[in-house]
Coordinates of C-alpha atoms in Angstrom, one line a residue:
X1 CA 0.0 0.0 0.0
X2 CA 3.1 2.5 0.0
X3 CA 4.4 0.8 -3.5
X4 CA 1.8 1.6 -6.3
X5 CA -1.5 2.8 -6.6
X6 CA -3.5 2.1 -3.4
X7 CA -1.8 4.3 -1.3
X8 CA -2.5 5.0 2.1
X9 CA -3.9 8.3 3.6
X10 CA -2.6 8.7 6.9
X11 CA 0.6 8.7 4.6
X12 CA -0.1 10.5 1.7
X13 CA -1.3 13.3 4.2
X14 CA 2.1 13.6 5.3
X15 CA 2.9 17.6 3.3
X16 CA 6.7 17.3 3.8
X17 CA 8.0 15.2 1.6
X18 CA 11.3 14.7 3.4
X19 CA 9.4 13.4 6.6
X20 CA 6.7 11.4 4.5
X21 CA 9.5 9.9 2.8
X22 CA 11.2 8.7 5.9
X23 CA 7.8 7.4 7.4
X24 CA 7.4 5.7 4.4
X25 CA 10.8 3.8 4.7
X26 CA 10.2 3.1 8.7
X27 CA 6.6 1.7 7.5
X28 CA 8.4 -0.9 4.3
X29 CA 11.6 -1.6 7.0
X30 CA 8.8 -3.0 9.4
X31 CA 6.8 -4.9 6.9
X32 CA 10.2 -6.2 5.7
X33 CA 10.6 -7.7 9.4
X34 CA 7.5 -9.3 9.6
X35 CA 7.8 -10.9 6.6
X36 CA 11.3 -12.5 7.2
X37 CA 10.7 -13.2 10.9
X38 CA 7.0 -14.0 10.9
X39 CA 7.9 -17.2 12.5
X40 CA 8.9 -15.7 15.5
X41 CA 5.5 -13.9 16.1
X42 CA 3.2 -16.0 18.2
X43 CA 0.3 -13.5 18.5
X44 CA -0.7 -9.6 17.6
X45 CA 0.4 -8.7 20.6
X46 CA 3.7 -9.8 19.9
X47 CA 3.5 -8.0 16.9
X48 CA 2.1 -5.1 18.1
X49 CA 4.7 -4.7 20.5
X50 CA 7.4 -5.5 18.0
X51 CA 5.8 -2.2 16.3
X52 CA 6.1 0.0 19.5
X53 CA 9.5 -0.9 19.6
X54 CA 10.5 0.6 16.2
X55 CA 8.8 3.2 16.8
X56 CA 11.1 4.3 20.4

């Protein structure tokens, strides 16, 4: 939903580009995690909190 056409608003709403830009790349680093490491995630909590970390 960052790469192509369904973007995402809370996103896109983002007016500076440099700082939409780097939420962008936090957002596709996190997704990159999951997907490699999905076996480590038990539960959405687990995953949840794995999100709260990245964002400290």
């Amino acid at each position: 939903r960052i790469v192509g056409v369904a973007h995402v608003e809370d996103l896109e709403s983002i007016q500076d580009t440099a700082t939409r830009a780097a939420c962008e790349k936090r957002a596709l680093l996190f997704a990159k995690m999951l997907m490699k490491d999905r076996r480590n995630f038990q539960s959405i909590s687990q995953v949840v909190a794995a999100a709260e970390e990245q964002r400290a």
